[in-house]
mmCIF file of C-alpha atoms and ligand atoms in Angstrom:
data_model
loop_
_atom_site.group_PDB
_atom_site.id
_atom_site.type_symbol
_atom_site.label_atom_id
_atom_site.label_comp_id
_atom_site.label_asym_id
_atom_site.label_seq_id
_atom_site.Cartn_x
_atom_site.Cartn_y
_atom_site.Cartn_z
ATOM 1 C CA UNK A 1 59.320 53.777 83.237
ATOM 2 C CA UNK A 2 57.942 53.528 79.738
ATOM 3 C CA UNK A 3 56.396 50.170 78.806
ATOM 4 C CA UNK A 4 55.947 49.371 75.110
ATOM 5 C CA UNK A 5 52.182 48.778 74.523
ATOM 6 C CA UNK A 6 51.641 45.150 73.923
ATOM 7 C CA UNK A 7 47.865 43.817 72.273
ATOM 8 C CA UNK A 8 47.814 40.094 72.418
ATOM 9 C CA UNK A 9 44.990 38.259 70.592
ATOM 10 C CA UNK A 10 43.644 35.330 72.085
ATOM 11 C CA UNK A 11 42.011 32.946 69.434
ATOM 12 C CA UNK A 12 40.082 30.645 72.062
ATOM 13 C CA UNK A 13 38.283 27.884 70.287
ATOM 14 C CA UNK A 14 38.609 28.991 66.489
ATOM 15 C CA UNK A 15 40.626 28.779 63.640
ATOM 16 C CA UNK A 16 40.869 26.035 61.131
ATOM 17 C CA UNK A 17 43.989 26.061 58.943
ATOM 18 C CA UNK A 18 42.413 28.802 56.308
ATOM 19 C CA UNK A 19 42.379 30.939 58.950
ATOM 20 C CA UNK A 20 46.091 31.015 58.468
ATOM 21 C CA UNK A 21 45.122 34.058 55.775
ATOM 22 C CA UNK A 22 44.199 36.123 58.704
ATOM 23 C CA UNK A 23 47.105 35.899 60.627
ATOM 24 C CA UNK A 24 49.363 36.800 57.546
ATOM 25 C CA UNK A 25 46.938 39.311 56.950
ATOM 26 C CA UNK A 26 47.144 40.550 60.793
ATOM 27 C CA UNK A 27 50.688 40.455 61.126
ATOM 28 C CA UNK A 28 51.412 42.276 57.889
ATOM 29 C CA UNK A 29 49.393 44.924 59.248
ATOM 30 C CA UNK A 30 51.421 45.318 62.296
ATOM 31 C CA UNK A 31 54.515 45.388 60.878
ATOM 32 C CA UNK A 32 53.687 49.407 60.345
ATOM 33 C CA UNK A 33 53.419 49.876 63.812
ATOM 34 C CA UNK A 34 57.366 48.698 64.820
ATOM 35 C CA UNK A 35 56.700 50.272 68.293
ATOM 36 C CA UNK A 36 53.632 47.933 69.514
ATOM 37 C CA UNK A 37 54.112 44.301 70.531
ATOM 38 C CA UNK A 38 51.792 41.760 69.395
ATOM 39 C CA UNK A 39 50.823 38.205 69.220
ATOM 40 C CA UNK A 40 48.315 35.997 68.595
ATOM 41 C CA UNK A 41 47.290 32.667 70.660
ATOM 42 C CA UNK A 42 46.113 30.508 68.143
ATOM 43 C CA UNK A 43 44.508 27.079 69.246
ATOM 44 C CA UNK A 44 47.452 24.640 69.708
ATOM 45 C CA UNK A 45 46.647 22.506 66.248
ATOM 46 C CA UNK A 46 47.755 25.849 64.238
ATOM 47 C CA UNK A 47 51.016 27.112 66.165
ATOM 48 C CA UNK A 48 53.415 26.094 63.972
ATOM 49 C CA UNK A 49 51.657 27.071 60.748
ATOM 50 C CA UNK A 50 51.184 30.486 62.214
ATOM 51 C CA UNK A 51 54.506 30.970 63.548
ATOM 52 C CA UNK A 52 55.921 30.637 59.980
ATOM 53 C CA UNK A 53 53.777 34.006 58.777
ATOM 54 C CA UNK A 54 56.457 36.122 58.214
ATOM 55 C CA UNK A 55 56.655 38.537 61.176
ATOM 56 C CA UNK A 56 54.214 36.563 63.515
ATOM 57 C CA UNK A 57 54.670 36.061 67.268
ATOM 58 C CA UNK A 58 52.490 33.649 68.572
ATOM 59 C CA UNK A 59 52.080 31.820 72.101
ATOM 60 C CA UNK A 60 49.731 29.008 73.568
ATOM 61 C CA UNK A 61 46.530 29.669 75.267
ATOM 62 C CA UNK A 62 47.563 27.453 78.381
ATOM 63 C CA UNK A 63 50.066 24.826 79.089
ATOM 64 C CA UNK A 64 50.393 21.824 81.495
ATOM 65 C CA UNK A 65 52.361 22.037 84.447
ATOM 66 C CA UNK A 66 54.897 19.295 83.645
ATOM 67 C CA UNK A 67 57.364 19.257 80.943
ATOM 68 C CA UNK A 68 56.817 16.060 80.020
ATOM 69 C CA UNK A 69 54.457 12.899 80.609
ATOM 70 C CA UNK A 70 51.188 10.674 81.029
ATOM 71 C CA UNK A 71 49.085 13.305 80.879
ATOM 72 C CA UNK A 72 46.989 12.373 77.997
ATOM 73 C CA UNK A 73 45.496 15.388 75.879
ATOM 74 C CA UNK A 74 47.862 18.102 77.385
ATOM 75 C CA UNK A 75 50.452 20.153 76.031
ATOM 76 C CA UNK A 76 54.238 20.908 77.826
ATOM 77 C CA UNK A 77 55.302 24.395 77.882
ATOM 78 C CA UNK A 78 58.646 23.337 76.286
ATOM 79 C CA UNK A 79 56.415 21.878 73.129
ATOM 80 C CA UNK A 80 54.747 25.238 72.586
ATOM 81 C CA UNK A 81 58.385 26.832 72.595
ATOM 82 C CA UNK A 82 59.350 24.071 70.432
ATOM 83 C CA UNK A 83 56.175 24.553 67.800
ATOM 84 C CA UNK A 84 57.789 27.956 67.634
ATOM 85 C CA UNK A 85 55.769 30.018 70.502
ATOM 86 C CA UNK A 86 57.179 32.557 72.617
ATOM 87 C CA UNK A 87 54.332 33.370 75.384
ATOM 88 C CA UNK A 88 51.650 31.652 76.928
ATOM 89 C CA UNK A 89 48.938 32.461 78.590
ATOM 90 C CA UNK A 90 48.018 31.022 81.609
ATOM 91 C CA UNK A 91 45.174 31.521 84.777
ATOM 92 C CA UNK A 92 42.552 32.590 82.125
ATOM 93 C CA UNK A 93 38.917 32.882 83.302
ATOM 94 C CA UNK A 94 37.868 29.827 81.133
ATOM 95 C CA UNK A 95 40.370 27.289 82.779
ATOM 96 C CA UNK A 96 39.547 29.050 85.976
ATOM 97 C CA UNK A 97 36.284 28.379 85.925
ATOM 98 C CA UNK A 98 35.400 25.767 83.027
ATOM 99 C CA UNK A 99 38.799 23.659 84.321
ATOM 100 C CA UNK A 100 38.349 24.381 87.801
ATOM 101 C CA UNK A 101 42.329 25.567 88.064
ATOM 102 C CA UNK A 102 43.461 27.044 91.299
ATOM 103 C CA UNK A 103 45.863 30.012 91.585
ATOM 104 C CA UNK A 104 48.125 26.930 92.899
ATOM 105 C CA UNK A 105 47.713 25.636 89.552
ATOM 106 C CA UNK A 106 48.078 29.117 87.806
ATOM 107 C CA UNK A 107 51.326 29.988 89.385
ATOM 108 C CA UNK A 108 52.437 26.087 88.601
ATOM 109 C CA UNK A 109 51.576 26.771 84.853
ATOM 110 C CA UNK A 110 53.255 30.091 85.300
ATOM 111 C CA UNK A 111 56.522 28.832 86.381
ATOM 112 C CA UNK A 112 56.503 25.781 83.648
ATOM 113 C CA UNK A 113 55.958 28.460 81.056
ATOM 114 C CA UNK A 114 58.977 30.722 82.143
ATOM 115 C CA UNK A 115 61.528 27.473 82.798
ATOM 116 C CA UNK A 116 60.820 26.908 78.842
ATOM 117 C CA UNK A 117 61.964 30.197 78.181
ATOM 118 C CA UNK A 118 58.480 31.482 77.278
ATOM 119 C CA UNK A 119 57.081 34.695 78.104
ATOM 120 C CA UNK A 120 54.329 34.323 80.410
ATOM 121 C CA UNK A 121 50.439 36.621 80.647
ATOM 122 C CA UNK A 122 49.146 35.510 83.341
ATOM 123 C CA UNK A 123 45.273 36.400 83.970
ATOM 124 C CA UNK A 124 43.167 37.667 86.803
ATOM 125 C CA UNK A 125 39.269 39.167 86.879
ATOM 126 C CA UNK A 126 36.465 39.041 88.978
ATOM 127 C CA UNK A 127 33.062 37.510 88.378
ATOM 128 C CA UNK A 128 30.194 39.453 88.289
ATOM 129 C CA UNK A 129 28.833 38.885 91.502
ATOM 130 C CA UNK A 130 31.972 40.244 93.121
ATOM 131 C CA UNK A 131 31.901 43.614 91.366
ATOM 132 C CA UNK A 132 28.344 43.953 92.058
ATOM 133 C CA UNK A 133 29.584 43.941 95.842
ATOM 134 C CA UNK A 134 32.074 46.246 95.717
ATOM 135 C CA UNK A 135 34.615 43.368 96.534
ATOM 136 C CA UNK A 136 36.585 43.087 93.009
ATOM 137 C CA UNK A 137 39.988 44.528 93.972
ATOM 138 C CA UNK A 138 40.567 42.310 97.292
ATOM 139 C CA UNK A 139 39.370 39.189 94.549
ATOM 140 C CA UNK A 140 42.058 40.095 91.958
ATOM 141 C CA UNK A 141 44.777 40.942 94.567
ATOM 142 C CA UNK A 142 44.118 37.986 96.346
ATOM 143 C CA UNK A 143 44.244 35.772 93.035
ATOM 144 C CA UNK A 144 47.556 37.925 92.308
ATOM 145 C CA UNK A 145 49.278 36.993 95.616
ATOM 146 C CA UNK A 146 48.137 33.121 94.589
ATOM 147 C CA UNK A 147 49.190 32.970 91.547
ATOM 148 C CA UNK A 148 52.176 34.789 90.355
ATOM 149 C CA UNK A 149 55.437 32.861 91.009
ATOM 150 C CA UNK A 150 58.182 34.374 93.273
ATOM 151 C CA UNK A 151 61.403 34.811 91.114
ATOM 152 C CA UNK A 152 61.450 35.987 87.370
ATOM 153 C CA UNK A 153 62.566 38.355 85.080
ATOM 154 C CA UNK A 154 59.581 40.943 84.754
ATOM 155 C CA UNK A 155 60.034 41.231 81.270
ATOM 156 C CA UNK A 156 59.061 38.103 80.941
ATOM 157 C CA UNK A 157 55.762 38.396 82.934
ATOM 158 C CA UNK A 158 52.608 40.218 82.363
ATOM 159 C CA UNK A 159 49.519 40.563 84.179
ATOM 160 C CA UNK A 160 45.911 40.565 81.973
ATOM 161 C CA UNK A 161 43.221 42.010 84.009
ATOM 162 C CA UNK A 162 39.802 40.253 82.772
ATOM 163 C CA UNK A 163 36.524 40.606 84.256
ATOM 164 C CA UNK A 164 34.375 37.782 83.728
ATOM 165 C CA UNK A 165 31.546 39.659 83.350
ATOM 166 C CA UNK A 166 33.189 41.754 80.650
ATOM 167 C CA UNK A 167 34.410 38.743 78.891
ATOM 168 C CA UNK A 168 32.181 38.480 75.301
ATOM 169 C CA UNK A 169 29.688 40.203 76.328
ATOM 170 C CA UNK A 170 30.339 43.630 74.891
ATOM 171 C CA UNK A 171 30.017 45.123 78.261
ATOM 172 C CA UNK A 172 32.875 46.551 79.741
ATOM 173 C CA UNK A 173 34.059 48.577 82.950
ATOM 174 C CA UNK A 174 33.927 51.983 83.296
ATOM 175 C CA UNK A 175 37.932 54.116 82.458
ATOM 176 C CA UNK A 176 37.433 54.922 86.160
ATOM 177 C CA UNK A 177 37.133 51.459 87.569
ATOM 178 C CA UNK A 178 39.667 49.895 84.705
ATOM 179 C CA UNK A 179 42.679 52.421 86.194
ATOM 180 C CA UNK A 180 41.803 51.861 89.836
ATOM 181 C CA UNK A 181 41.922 48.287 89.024
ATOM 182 C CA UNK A 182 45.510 48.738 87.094
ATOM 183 C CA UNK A 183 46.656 50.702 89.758
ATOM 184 C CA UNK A 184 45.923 48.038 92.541
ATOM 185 C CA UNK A 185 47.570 45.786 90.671
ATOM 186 C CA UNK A 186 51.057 47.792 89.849
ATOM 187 C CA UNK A 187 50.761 48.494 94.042
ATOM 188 C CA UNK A 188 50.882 45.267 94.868
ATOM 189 C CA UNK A 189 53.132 44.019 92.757
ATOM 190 C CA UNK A 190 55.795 46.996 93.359
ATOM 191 C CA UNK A 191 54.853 45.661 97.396
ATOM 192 C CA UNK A 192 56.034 42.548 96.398
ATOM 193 C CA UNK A 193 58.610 43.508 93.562
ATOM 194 C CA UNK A 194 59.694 46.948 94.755
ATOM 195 C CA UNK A 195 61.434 48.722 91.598
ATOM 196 C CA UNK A 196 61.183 45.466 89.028
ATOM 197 C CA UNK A 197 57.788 45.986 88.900
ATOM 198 C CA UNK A 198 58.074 48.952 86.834
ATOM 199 C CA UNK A 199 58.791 46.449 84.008
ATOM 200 C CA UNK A 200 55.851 44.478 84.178
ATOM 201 C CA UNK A 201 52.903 44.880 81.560
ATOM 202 C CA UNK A 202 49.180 45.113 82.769
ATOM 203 C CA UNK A 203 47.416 44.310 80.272
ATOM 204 C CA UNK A 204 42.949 44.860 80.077
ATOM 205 C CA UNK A 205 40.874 42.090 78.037
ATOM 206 C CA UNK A 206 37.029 41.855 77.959
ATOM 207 C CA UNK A 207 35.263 42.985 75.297
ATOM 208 C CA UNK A 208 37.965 45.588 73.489
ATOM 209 C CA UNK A 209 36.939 46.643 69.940
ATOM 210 C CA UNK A 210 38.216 48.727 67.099
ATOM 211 C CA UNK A 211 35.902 51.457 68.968
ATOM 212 C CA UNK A 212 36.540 51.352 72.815
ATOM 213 C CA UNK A 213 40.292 50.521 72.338
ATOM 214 C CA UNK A 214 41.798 53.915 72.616
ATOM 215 C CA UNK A 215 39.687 55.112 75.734
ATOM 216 C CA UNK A 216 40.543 51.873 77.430
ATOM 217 C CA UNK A 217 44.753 51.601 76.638
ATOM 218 C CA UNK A 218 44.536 55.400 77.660
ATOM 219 C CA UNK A 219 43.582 54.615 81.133
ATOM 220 C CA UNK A 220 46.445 55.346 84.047
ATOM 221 C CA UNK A 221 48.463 51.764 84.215
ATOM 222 C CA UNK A 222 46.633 50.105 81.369
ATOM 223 C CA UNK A 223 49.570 48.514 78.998
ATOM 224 C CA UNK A 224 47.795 46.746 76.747
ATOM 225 C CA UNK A 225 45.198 44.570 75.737
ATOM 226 C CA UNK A 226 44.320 40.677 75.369
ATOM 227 C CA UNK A 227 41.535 40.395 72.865
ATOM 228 C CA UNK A 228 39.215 37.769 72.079
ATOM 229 C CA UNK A 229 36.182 38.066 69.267
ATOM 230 C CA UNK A 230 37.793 41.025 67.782
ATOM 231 C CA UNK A 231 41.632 39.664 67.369
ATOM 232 C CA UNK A 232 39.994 36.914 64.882
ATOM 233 C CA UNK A 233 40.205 39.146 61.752
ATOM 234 C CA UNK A 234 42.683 41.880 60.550
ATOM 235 C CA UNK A 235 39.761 43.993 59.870
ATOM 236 C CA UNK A 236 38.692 44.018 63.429
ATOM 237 C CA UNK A 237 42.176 43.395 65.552
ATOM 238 C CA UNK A 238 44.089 45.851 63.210
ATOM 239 C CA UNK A 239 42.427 48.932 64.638
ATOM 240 C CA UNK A 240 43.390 47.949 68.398
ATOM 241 C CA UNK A 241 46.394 48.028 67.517
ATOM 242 C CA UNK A 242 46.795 51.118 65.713
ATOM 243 C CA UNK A 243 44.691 52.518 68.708
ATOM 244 C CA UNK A 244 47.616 51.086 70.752
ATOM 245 C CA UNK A 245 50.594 52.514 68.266
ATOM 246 C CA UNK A 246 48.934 55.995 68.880
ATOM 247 C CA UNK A 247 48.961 55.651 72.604
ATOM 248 C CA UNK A 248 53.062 54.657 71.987
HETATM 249 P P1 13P B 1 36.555 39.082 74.205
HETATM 250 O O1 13P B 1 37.501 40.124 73.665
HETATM 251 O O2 13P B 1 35.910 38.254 73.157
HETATM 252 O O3 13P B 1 35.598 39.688 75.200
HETATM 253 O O4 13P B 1 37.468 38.046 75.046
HETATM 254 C C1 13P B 1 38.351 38.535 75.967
HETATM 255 C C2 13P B 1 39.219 37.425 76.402
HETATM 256 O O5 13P B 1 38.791 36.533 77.116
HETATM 257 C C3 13P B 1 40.607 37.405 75.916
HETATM 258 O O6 13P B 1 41.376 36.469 76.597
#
């Protein structure tokens, strides 16, 4: 089936309220390319400023498990929907690791996300040391099988394939190993999803530029993109996606 390309930026850390400017810059860029979906994941202090930019669509970069409670510091899936958010993304690398969350916790987040009626990119990727021993599709299928909840709509769920390794560095797989990677992952989840799978997004993130876009959303099973450094300025995120709108 034909999935619409979807480039998601991921604003980590950054972003004061000026940098408002460059989302109404960004999103008034995309809104020549009708047939690409995109967002940006702004840090939670500037959702709701950024989701009035006219045409923006704009999720959280992670969300507690609870709807509601003591949990001092963290933020309910139902509040980013509230604050005017429509995804989240949950599982990635630097709440893996820097957070210490389990796939447990992933799929937990996962399924929060989806009960508030939010769209959900859920991330995977192996660390360095893996891919160095040949062991990096068993790692990401096994974090699949952890982490992605049992019932949803598969509209509503996409998977972001990340190597750590890749991850800011400016070093990324080859084409070869990103489609045998993307193809894994549509295998096993058509094993688990049968024909519904068809409908869900893979998306690659680590280290996608204005320059490597195109090669990398032309790979077999490769739906998208999730971009960090580069998704922080129209200058730089614009490009992806008109690399993406290309691809159609
Ligand atoms: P970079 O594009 O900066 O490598 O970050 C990728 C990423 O982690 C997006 O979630």
């Amino acid at each position: 089936m034909a999935r619409r390309k979807y480039v998601v930026g991921n604003w980590k850390m950054n972003g004061l309220s000026a940098s408002i400017a460059d989302a109404r810059a960004i999103f008034a860029g995309v809104a020549g390319h009708p047939a690409v979906d995109v967002a940006l994941c702004p840090p939670f202090t500037l959702l709701g400023a950024m989701a009035a930019v006219p045409g923006a669509v704009v999720g959280g970069q992670d969300c507690h498990r609870a709807a509601l409670g003591a949990f001092t510091g963290s933020i309910a899936a139902p509040m980013l929907a509230d604050a005017g958010a429509s995804l989240v993304i949950v599982g990635h690398s630097e709440r893996r690791e820097g957070f210490g969350e389990s796939d447990g916790d992933v799929r937990a987040k996962a399924e929060a996300g989806l009960t508030a009626g939010l769209s959900v990119i859920l991330c995977v990727g192996e660390p360095r040391d893996v891919r160095e021993s040949g062991s990096a599709i068993d790692y990401v299928l096994a974090q699949i099988a952890g982490s992605v909840p049992d019932n949803f709509d598969p509209q509503r769920l996409a998977i972001a394939y990340e190597p750590i390794w890749a991850i800011g560095t400016g070093l990324v797989p080859t084409v070869d190993d990103v489609a045998a990677m993307h193809g894994a992952i549509r295998g096993a989840l058509a094993g688990r999803f049968g024909a519904a799978a068809d409908a869900m997004r893979i998306l690659y993130g680590g280290s996608v530029n204005g320059d490597n876009a195109a090669e990398l959303l032309g790979a077999a099973d490769v739906d998208g993109a999730l971009v960090g450094g580069a998704s922080l300025t129209s200058a730089k995120f614009l490009p992806i996606v008109e690399a993406a709108a290309v691809l159609g």
